[in-house]
Amino acid sequence: MNELSAPRFPKTPNDPVTAAGSAISGGQTPQEVELLNKQAFNYTVLLRHDPRLAHIFFTSPICNIYKFKVETSEWEKTHYQGTLFIYQRNPIVDSPRLAERYPFALKVMNRLDSENFTLGLMPTNIVTPGMNKMNVSLEDTFIMVL
């Protein structure tokens, strides 16, 4: 597989930046234009943090990250709270840097601190040696990553 480059300013009809520009000039309702503008803003902000961004699948305006403490069998709230993004990336599959290989990611843009929470997600069918396997599931209103 060849390295794919994430465009700095996407020019495809399906990306939110182009769609928002088209909506302003075409007969969209104000609510549709507002939604497209919000998607374009989110795309632009996230692209600054991850230039390999390809497509945003899901966002949530508020997310808290918890860590399970095995010793106490309790959930501990971390210092990560903010907007959640689950998105597709353009990975570099043969990169020596493990962080560049992940085709999907989960990111919380932290409101409490300048450090954001980022977790690379790899489908189990393409996990390579040196990568930890993980299970991701949706449990009620929680996304569980094990």
mmCIF file with all atom_site columns, C-alpha atoms in Angstrom:
data_model
loop_
_atom_site.group_PDB
_atom_site.id
_atom_site.type_symbol
_atom_site.label_atom_id
_atom_site.label_alt_id
_atom_site.label_comp_id
_atom_site.label_asym_id
_atom_site.label_entity_id
_atom_site.label_seq_id
_atom_site.pdbx_PDB_ins_code
_atom_site.Cartn_x
_atom_site.Cartn_y
_atom_site.Cartn_z
_atom_site.occupancy
_atom_site.B_iso_or_equiv
_atom_site.pdbx_formal_charge
_atom_site.auth_seq_id
_atom_site.auth_comp_id
_atom_site.auth_asym_id
_atom_site.auth_atom_id
_atom_site.pdbx_PDB_model_num
ATOM 1   C CA . MET A 1 1   ? 0.000   0.000  0.000  1.00 0.00 ? 1   MET A CA 1
ATOM 2   C CA . ASN A 1 2   ? 1.388   3.435  -0.863 1.00 0.00 ? 2   ASN A CA 1
ATOM 3   C CA . GLU A 1 3   ? 1.520   6.380  1.490  1.00 0.00 ? 3   GLU A CA 1
ATOM 4   C CA . LEU A 1 4   ? -1.521  8.593  1.160  1.00 0.00 ? 4   LEU A CA 1
ATOM 5   C CA . SER A 1 5   ? -1.322  12.307 1.753  1.00 0.00 ? 5   SER A CA 1
ATOM 6   C CA . ALA A 1 6   ? -4.022  14.137 3.647  1.00 0.00 ? 6   ALA A CA 1
ATOM 7   C CA . PRO A 1 7   ? -4.893  17.278 1.712  1.00 0.00 ? 7   PRO A CA 1
ATOM 8   C CA . ARG A 1 8   ? -4.238  20.522 3.567  1.00 0.00 ? 8   ARG A CA 1
ATOM 9   C CA . PHE A 1 9   ? -7.482  22.019 2.287  1.00 0.00 ? 9   PHE A CA 1
ATOM 10  C CA . PRO A 1 10  ? -9.753  19.271 0.915  1.00 0.00 ? 10  PRO A CA 1
ATOM 11  C CA . LYS A 1 11  ? -11.388 19.972 -2.428 1.00 0.00 ? 11  LYS A CA 1
ATOM 12  C CA . THR A 1 12  ? -13.801 17.056 -2.753 1.00 0.00 ? 12  THR A CA 1
ATOM 13  C CA . PRO A 1 13  ? -17.591 17.537 -2.870 1.00 0.00 ? 13  PRO A CA 1
ATOM 14  C CA . ASN A 1 14  ? -18.022 15.358 0.241  1.00 0.00 ? 14  ASN A CA 1
ATOM 15  C CA . ASP A 1 15  ? -15.710 17.202 2.598  1.00 0.00 ? 15  ASP A CA 1
ATOM 16  C CA . PRO A 1 16  ? -17.370 19.664 4.993  1.00 0.00 ? 16  PRO A CA 1
ATOM 17  C CA . VAL A 1 17  ? -15.291 22.674 3.941  1.00 0.00 ? 17  VAL A CA 1
ATOM 18  C CA . THR A 1 18  ? -16.355 22.420 0.274  1.00 0.00 ? 18  THR A CA 1
ATOM 19  C CA . ALA A 1 19  ? -19.916 21.450 1.240  1.00 0.00 ? 19  ALA A CA 1
ATOM 20  C CA . ALA A 1 20  ? -20.281 24.512 3.484  1.00 0.00 ? 20  ALA A CA 1
ATOM 21  C CA . GLY A 1 21  ? -19.095 26.791 0.680  1.00 0.00 ? 21  GLY A CA 1
ATOM 22  C CA . SER A 1 22  ? -21.553 25.198 -1.755 1.00 0.00 ? 22  SER A CA 1
ATOM 23  C CA . ALA A 1 23  ? -24.429 25.438 0.729  1.00 0.00 ? 23  ALA A CA 1
ATOM 24  C CA . ILE A 1 24  ? -24.009 29.175 1.118  1.00 0.00 ? 24  ILE A CA 1
ATOM 25  C CA . SER A 1 25  ? -24.450 29.645 -2.625 1.00 0.00 ? 25  SER A CA 1
ATOM 26  C CA . GLY A 1 26  ? -27.123 26.929 -3.143 1.00 0.00 ? 26  GLY A CA 1
ATOM 27  C CA . GLY A 1 27  ? -30.666 26.752 -1.684 1.00 0.00 ? 27  GLY A CA 1
ATOM 28  C CA . GLN A 1 28  ? -29.922 25.194 1.719  1.00 0.00 ? 28  GLN A CA 1
ATOM 29  C CA . THR A 1 29  ? -31.912 26.015 4.849  1.00 0.00 ? 29  THR A CA 1
ATOM 30  C CA . PRO A 1 30  ? -30.183 28.099 7.553  1.00 0.00 ? 30  PRO A CA 1
ATOM 31  C CA . GLN A 1 31  ? -30.075 25.005 9.800  1.00 0.00 ? 31  GLN A CA 1
ATOM 32  C CA . GLU A 1 32  ? -28.335 22.965 7.080  1.00 0.00 ? 32  GLU A CA 1
ATOM 33  C CA . VAL A 1 33  ? -25.840 25.759 6.468  1.00 0.00 ? 33  VAL A CA 1
ATOM 34  C CA . GLU A 1 34  ? -25.167 26.021 10.225 1.00 0.00 ? 34  GLU A CA 1
ATOM 35  C CA . LEU A 1 35  ? -24.561 22.260 10.460 1.00 0.00 ? 35  LEU A CA 1
ATOM 36  C CA . LEU A 1 36  ? -22.221 22.310 7.448  1.00 0.00 ? 36  LEU A CA 1
ATOM 37  C CA . ASN A 1 37  ? -20.326 25.291 8.881  1.00 0.00 ? 37  ASN A CA 1
ATOM 38  C CA . LYS A 1 38  ? -19.925 23.449 12.196 1.00 0.00 ? 38  LYS A CA 1
ATOM 39  C CA . GLN A 1 39  ? -18.651 20.342 10.364 1.00 0.00 ? 39  GLN A CA 1
ATOM 40  C CA . ALA A 1 40  ? -16.229 22.480 8.345  1.00 0.00 ? 40  ALA A CA 1
ATOM 41  C CA . PHE A 1 41  ? -14.953 24.159 11.522 1.00 0.00 ? 41  PHE A CA 1
ATOM 42  C CA . ASN A 1 42  ? -14.482 20.789 13.273 1.00 0.00 ? 42  ASN A CA 1
ATOM 43  C CA . TYR A 1 43  ? -12.669 19.395 10.227 1.00 0.00 ? 43  TYR A CA 1
ATOM 44  C CA . THR A 1 44  ? -10.330 22.398 10.047 1.00 0.00 ? 44  THR A CA 1
ATOM 45  C CA . VAL A 1 45  ? -9.520  22.328 13.785 1.00 0.00 ? 45  VAL A CA 1
ATOM 46  C CA . LEU A 1 46  ? -8.936  18.573 13.855 1.00 0.00 ? 46  LEU A CA 1
ATOM 47  C CA . LEU A 1 47  ? -6.791  18.773 10.709 1.00 0.00 ? 47  LEU A CA 1
ATOM 48  C CA . ARG A 1 48  ? -4.414  21.109 12.595 1.00 0.00 ? 48  ARG A CA 1
ATOM 49  C CA . HIS A 1 49  ? -3.972  18.445 15.280 1.00 0.00 ? 49  HIS A CA 1
ATOM 50  C CA . ASP A 1 50  ? -3.751  15.477 12.899 1.00 0.00 ? 50  ASP A CA 1
ATOM 51  C CA . PRO A 1 51  ? -2.675  16.310 9.335  1.00 0.00 ? 51  PRO A CA 1
ATOM 52  C CA . ARG A 1 52  ? -3.452  12.692 8.334  1.00 0.00 ? 52  ARG A CA 1
ATOM 53  C CA . LEU A 1 53  ? -7.209  13.295 8.923  1.00 0.00 ? 53  LEU A CA 1
ATOM 54  C CA . ALA A 1 54  ? -9.361  11.779 6.173  1.00 0.00 ? 54  ALA A CA 1
ATOM 55  C CA . HIS A 1 55  ? -12.969 11.695 7.441  1.00 0.00 ? 55  HIS A CA 1
ATOM 56  C CA . ILE A 1 56  ? -14.790 12.420 10.714 1.00 0.00 ? 56  ILE A CA 1
ATOM 57  C CA . PHE A 1 57  ? -17.251 9.619  11.549 1.00 0.00 ? 57  PHE A CA 1
ATOM 58  C CA . PHE A 1 58  ? -18.622 10.833 14.863 1.00 0.00 ? 58  PHE A CA 1
ATOM 59  C CA . THR A 1 59  ? -18.465 13.808 17.209 1.00 0.00 ? 59  THR A CA 1
ATOM 60  C CA . SER A 1 60  ? -19.843 14.439 20.662 1.00 0.00 ? 60  SER A CA 1
ATOM 61  C CA . PRO A 1 61  ? -19.736 17.882 22.292 1.00 0.00 ? 61  PRO A CA 1
ATOM 62  C CA . ILE A 1 62  ? -18.765 16.438 25.688 1.00 0.00 ? 62  ILE A CA 1
ATOM 63  C CA . CYS A 1 63  ? -16.710 13.422 26.657 1.00 0.00 ? 63  CYS A CA 1
ATOM 64  C CA . ASN A 1 64  ? -14.907 12.419 29.849 1.00 0.00 ? 64  ASN A CA 1
ATOM 65  C CA . ILE A 1 65  ? -12.108 9.848  29.834 1.00 0.00 ? 65  ILE A CA 1
ATOM 66  C CA . TYR A 1 66  ? -12.071 7.306  32.661 1.00 0.00 ? 66  TYR A CA 1
ATOM 67  C CA . LYS A 1 67  ? -9.437  4.702  33.443 1.00 0.00 ? 67  LYS A CA 1
ATOM 68  C CA . PHE A 1 68  ? -10.247 1.413  35.152 1.00 0.00 ? 68  PHE A CA 1
ATOM 69  C CA . LYS A 1 69  ? -8.056  0.708  38.185 1.00 0.00 ? 69  LYS A CA 1
ATOM 70  C CA . VAL A 1 70  ? -7.663  -3.066 38.520 1.00 0.00 ? 70  VAL A CA 1
ATOM 71  C CA . GLU A 1 71  ? -6.320  -2.811 42.085 1.00 0.00 ? 71  GLU A CA 1
ATOM 72  C CA . THR A 1 72  ? -9.475  -1.128 43.399 1.00 0.00 ? 72  THR A CA 1
ATOM 73  C CA . SER A 1 73  ? -11.963 -2.332 40.733 1.00 0.00 ? 73  SER A CA 1
ATOM 74  C CA . GLU A 1 74  ? -13.092 1.279  40.291 1.00 0.00 ? 74  GLU A CA 1
ATOM 75  C CA . TRP A 1 75  ? -13.225 3.798  37.485 1.00 0.00 ? 75  TRP A CA 1
ATOM 76  C CA . GLU A 1 76  ? -10.995 6.837  37.933 1.00 0.00 ? 76  GLU A CA 1
ATOM 77  C CA . LYS A 1 77  ? -11.783 10.072 36.124 1.00 0.00 ? 77  LYS A CA 1
ATOM 78  C CA . THR A 1 78  ? -8.779  11.480 34.257 1.00 0.00 ? 78  THR A CA 1
ATOM 79  C CA . HIS A 1 79  ? -8.036  15.130 33.442 1.00 0.00 ? 79  HIS A CA 1
ATOM 80  C CA . TYR A 1 80  ? -9.377  14.752 29.869 1.00 0.00 ? 80  TYR A CA 1
ATOM 81  C CA . GLN A 1 81  ? -12.740 16.363 29.117 1.00 0.00 ? 81  GLN A CA 1
ATOM 82  C CA . GLY A 1 82  ? -13.962 17.941 25.910 1.00 0.00 ? 82  GLY A CA 1
ATOM 83  C CA . THR A 1 83  ? -15.227 17.329 22.401 1.00 0.00 ? 83  THR A CA 1
ATOM 84  C CA . LEU A 1 84  ? -14.867 13.745 21.153 1.00 0.00 ? 84  LEU A CA 1
ATOM 85  C CA . PHE A 1 85  ? -13.943 12.912 17.560 1.00 0.00 ? 85  PHE A CA 1
ATOM 86  C CA . ILE A 1 86  ? -13.786 9.439  16.035 1.00 0.00 ? 86  ILE A CA 1
ATOM 87  C CA . TYR A 1 87  ? -12.240 9.639  12.609 1.00 0.00 ? 87  TYR A CA 1
ATOM 88  C CA . GLN A 1 88  ? -10.433 7.942  9.760  1.00 0.00 ? 88  GLN A CA 1
ATOM 89  C CA . ARG A 1 89  ? -6.794  8.738  9.017  1.00 0.00 ? 89  ARG A CA 1
ATOM 90  C CA . ASN A 1 90  ? -4.531  8.317  6.006  1.00 0.00 ? 90  ASN A CA 1
ATOM 91  C CA . PRO A 1 91  ? -1.943  6.031  7.627  1.00 0.00 ? 91  PRO A CA 1
ATOM 92  C CA . ILE A 1 92  ? 1.678   5.463  6.657  1.00 0.00 ? 92  ILE A CA 1
ATOM 93  C CA . VAL A 1 93  ? 1.627   1.672  6.890  1.00 0.00 ? 93  VAL A CA 1
ATOM 94  C CA . ASP A 1 94  ? 5.388   1.146  6.688  1.00 0.00 ? 94  ASP A CA 1
ATOM 95  C CA . SER A 1 95  ? 6.354   4.042  8.982  1.00 0.00 ? 95  SER A CA 1
ATOM 96  C CA . PRO A 1 96  ? 8.872   3.294  11.746 1.00 0.00 ? 96  PRO A CA 1
ATOM 97  C CA . ARG A 1 97  ? 6.700   5.477  14.005 1.00 0.00 ? 97  ARG A CA 1
ATOM 98  C CA . LEU A 1 98  ? 3.862   3.327  15.332 1.00 0.00 ? 98  LEU A CA 1
ATOM 99  C CA . ALA A 1 99  ? 1.594   6.386  15.738 1.00 0.00 ? 99  ALA A CA 1
ATOM 100 C CA . GLU A 1 100 ? 1.623   6.963  11.959 1.00 0.00 ? 100 GLU A CA 1
ATOM 101 C CA . ARG A 1 101 ? 0.285   3.461  11.172 1.00 0.00 ? 101 ARG A CA 1
ATOM 102 C CA . TYR A 1 102 ? -3.189  3.751  12.711 1.00 0.00 ? 102 TYR A CA 1
ATOM 103 C CA . PRO A 1 103 ? -6.014  4.097  10.127 1.00 0.00 ? 103 PRO A CA 1
ATOM 104 C CA . PHE A 1 104 ? -8.540  5.308  12.752 1.00 0.00 ? 104 PHE A CA 1
ATOM 105 C CA . ALA A 1 105 ? -8.331  7.482  15.843 1.00 0.00 ? 105 ALA A CA 1
ATOM 106 C CA . LEU A 1 106 ? -10.302 8.705  18.808 1.00 0.00 ? 106 LEU A CA 1
ATOM 107 C CA . LYS A 1 107 ? -9.422  12.201 20.052 1.00 0.00 ? 107 LYS A CA 1
ATOM 108 C CA . VAL A 1 108 ? -10.762 14.322 22.900 1.00 0.00 ? 108 VAL A CA 1
ATOM 109 C CA . MET A 1 109 ? -9.956  18.014 22.483 1.00 0.00 ? 109 MET A CA 1
ATOM 110 C CA . ASN A 1 110 ? -9.302  18.777 26.129 1.00 0.00 ? 110 ASN A CA 1
ATOM 111 C CA . ARG A 1 111 ? -10.994 21.786 27.739 1.00 0.00 ? 111 ARG A CA 1
ATOM 112 C CA . LEU A 1 112 ? -9.219  21.285 31.071 1.00 0.00 ? 112 LEU A CA 1
ATOM 113 C CA . ASP A 1 113 ? -5.617  21.266 29.889 1.00 0.00 ? 113 ASP A CA 1
ATOM 114 C CA . SER A 1 114 ? -3.521  21.877 26.777 1.00 0.00 ? 114 SER A CA 1
ATOM 115 C CA . GLU A 1 115 ? -2.835  18.131 26.451 1.00 0.00 ? 115 GLU A CA 1
ATOM 116 C CA . ASN A 1 116 ? -5.431  16.315 24.313 1.00 0.00 ? 116 ASN A CA 1
ATOM 117 C CA . PHE A 1 117 ? -6.310  12.629 24.604 1.00 0.00 ? 117 PHE A CA 1
ATOM 118 C CA . THR A 1 118 ? -5.570  10.648 21.444 1.00 0.00 ? 118 THR A CA 1
ATOM 119 C CA . LEU A 1 119 ? -5.928  6.937  20.893 1.00 0.00 ? 119 LEU A CA 1
ATOM 120 C CA . GLY A 1 120 ? -4.965  5.252  17.628 1.00 0.00 ? 120 GLY A CA 1
ATOM 121 C CA . LEU A 1 121 ? -7.434  2.542  16.613 1.00 0.00 ? 121 LEU A CA 1
ATOM 122 C CA . MET A 1 122 ? -6.436  -0.453 14.519 1.00 0.00 ? 122 MET A CA 1
ATOM 123 C CA . PRO A 1 123 ? -8.861  -3.060 13.153 1.00 0.00 ? 123 PRO A CA 1
ATOM 124 C CA . THR A 1 124 ? -7.911  -6.504 14.501 1.00 0.00 ? 124 THR A CA 1
ATOM 125 C CA . ASN A 1 125 ? -7.537  -7.965 11.030 1.00 0.00 ? 125 ASN A CA 1
ATOM 126 C CA . ILE A 1 126 ? -4.513  -5.729 10.303 1.00 0.00 ? 126 ILE A CA 1
ATOM 127 C CA . VAL A 1 127 ? -2.735  -5.662 13.668 1.00 0.00 ? 127 VAL A CA 1
ATOM 128 C CA . THR A 1 128 ? 0.991   -6.173 13.129 1.00 0.00 ? 128 THR A CA 1
ATOM 129 C CA . PRO A 1 129 ? 3.713   -7.413 15.493 1.00 0.00 ? 129 PRO A CA 1
ATOM 130 C CA . GLY A 1 130 ? 4.496   -4.859 18.192 1.00 0.00 ? 130 GLY A CA 1
ATOM 131 C CA . MET A 1 131 ? 0.927   -3.525 18.325 1.00 0.00 ? 131 MET A CA 1
ATOM 132 C CA . ASN A 1 132 ? -1.388  -4.302 21.204 1.00 0.00 ? 132 ASN A CA 1
ATOM 133 C CA . LYS A 1 133 ? -4.744  -5.800 20.279 1.00 0.00 ? 133 LYS A CA 1
ATOM 134 C CA . MET A 1 134 ? -7.741  -3.816 21.473 1.00 0.00 ? 134 MET A CA 1
ATOM 135 C CA . ASN A 1 135 ? -11.461 -4.315 21.671 1.00 0.00 ? 135 ASN A CA 1
ATOM 136 C CA . VAL A 1 136 ? -13.749 -1.337 21.076 1.00 0.00 ? 136 VAL A CA 1
ATOM 137 C CA . SER A 1 137 ? -17.462 -1.502 21.822 1.00 0.00 ? 137 SER A CA 1
ATOM 138 C CA . LEU A 1 138 ? -20.398 0.824  22.363 1.00 0.00 ? 138 LEU A CA 1
ATOM 139 C CA . GLU A 1 139 ? -22.031 0.145  25.728 1.00 0.00 ? 139 GLU A CA 1
ATOM 140 C CA . ASP A 1 140 ? -25.136 2.299  26.254 1.00 0.00 ? 140 ASP A CA 1
ATOM 141 C CA . THR A 1 141 ? -23.677 5.841  26.190 1.00 0.00 ? 141 THR A CA 1
ATOM 142 C CA . PHE A 1 142 ? -20.101 4.662  26.730 1.00 0.00 ? 142 PHE A CA 1
ATOM 143 C CA . ILE A 1 143 ? -17.382 3.725  24.263 1.00 0.00 ? 143 ILE A CA 1
ATOM 144 C CA . MET A 1 144 ? -15.278 1.010  25.868 1.00 0.00 ? 144 MET A CA 1
ATOM 145 C CA . VAL A 1 145 ? -11.701 0.512  24.649 1.00 0.00 ? 145 VAL A CA 1
ATOM 146 C CA . LEU A 1 146 ? -10.019 -2.506 26.197 1.00 0.00 ? 146 LEU A CA 1
#
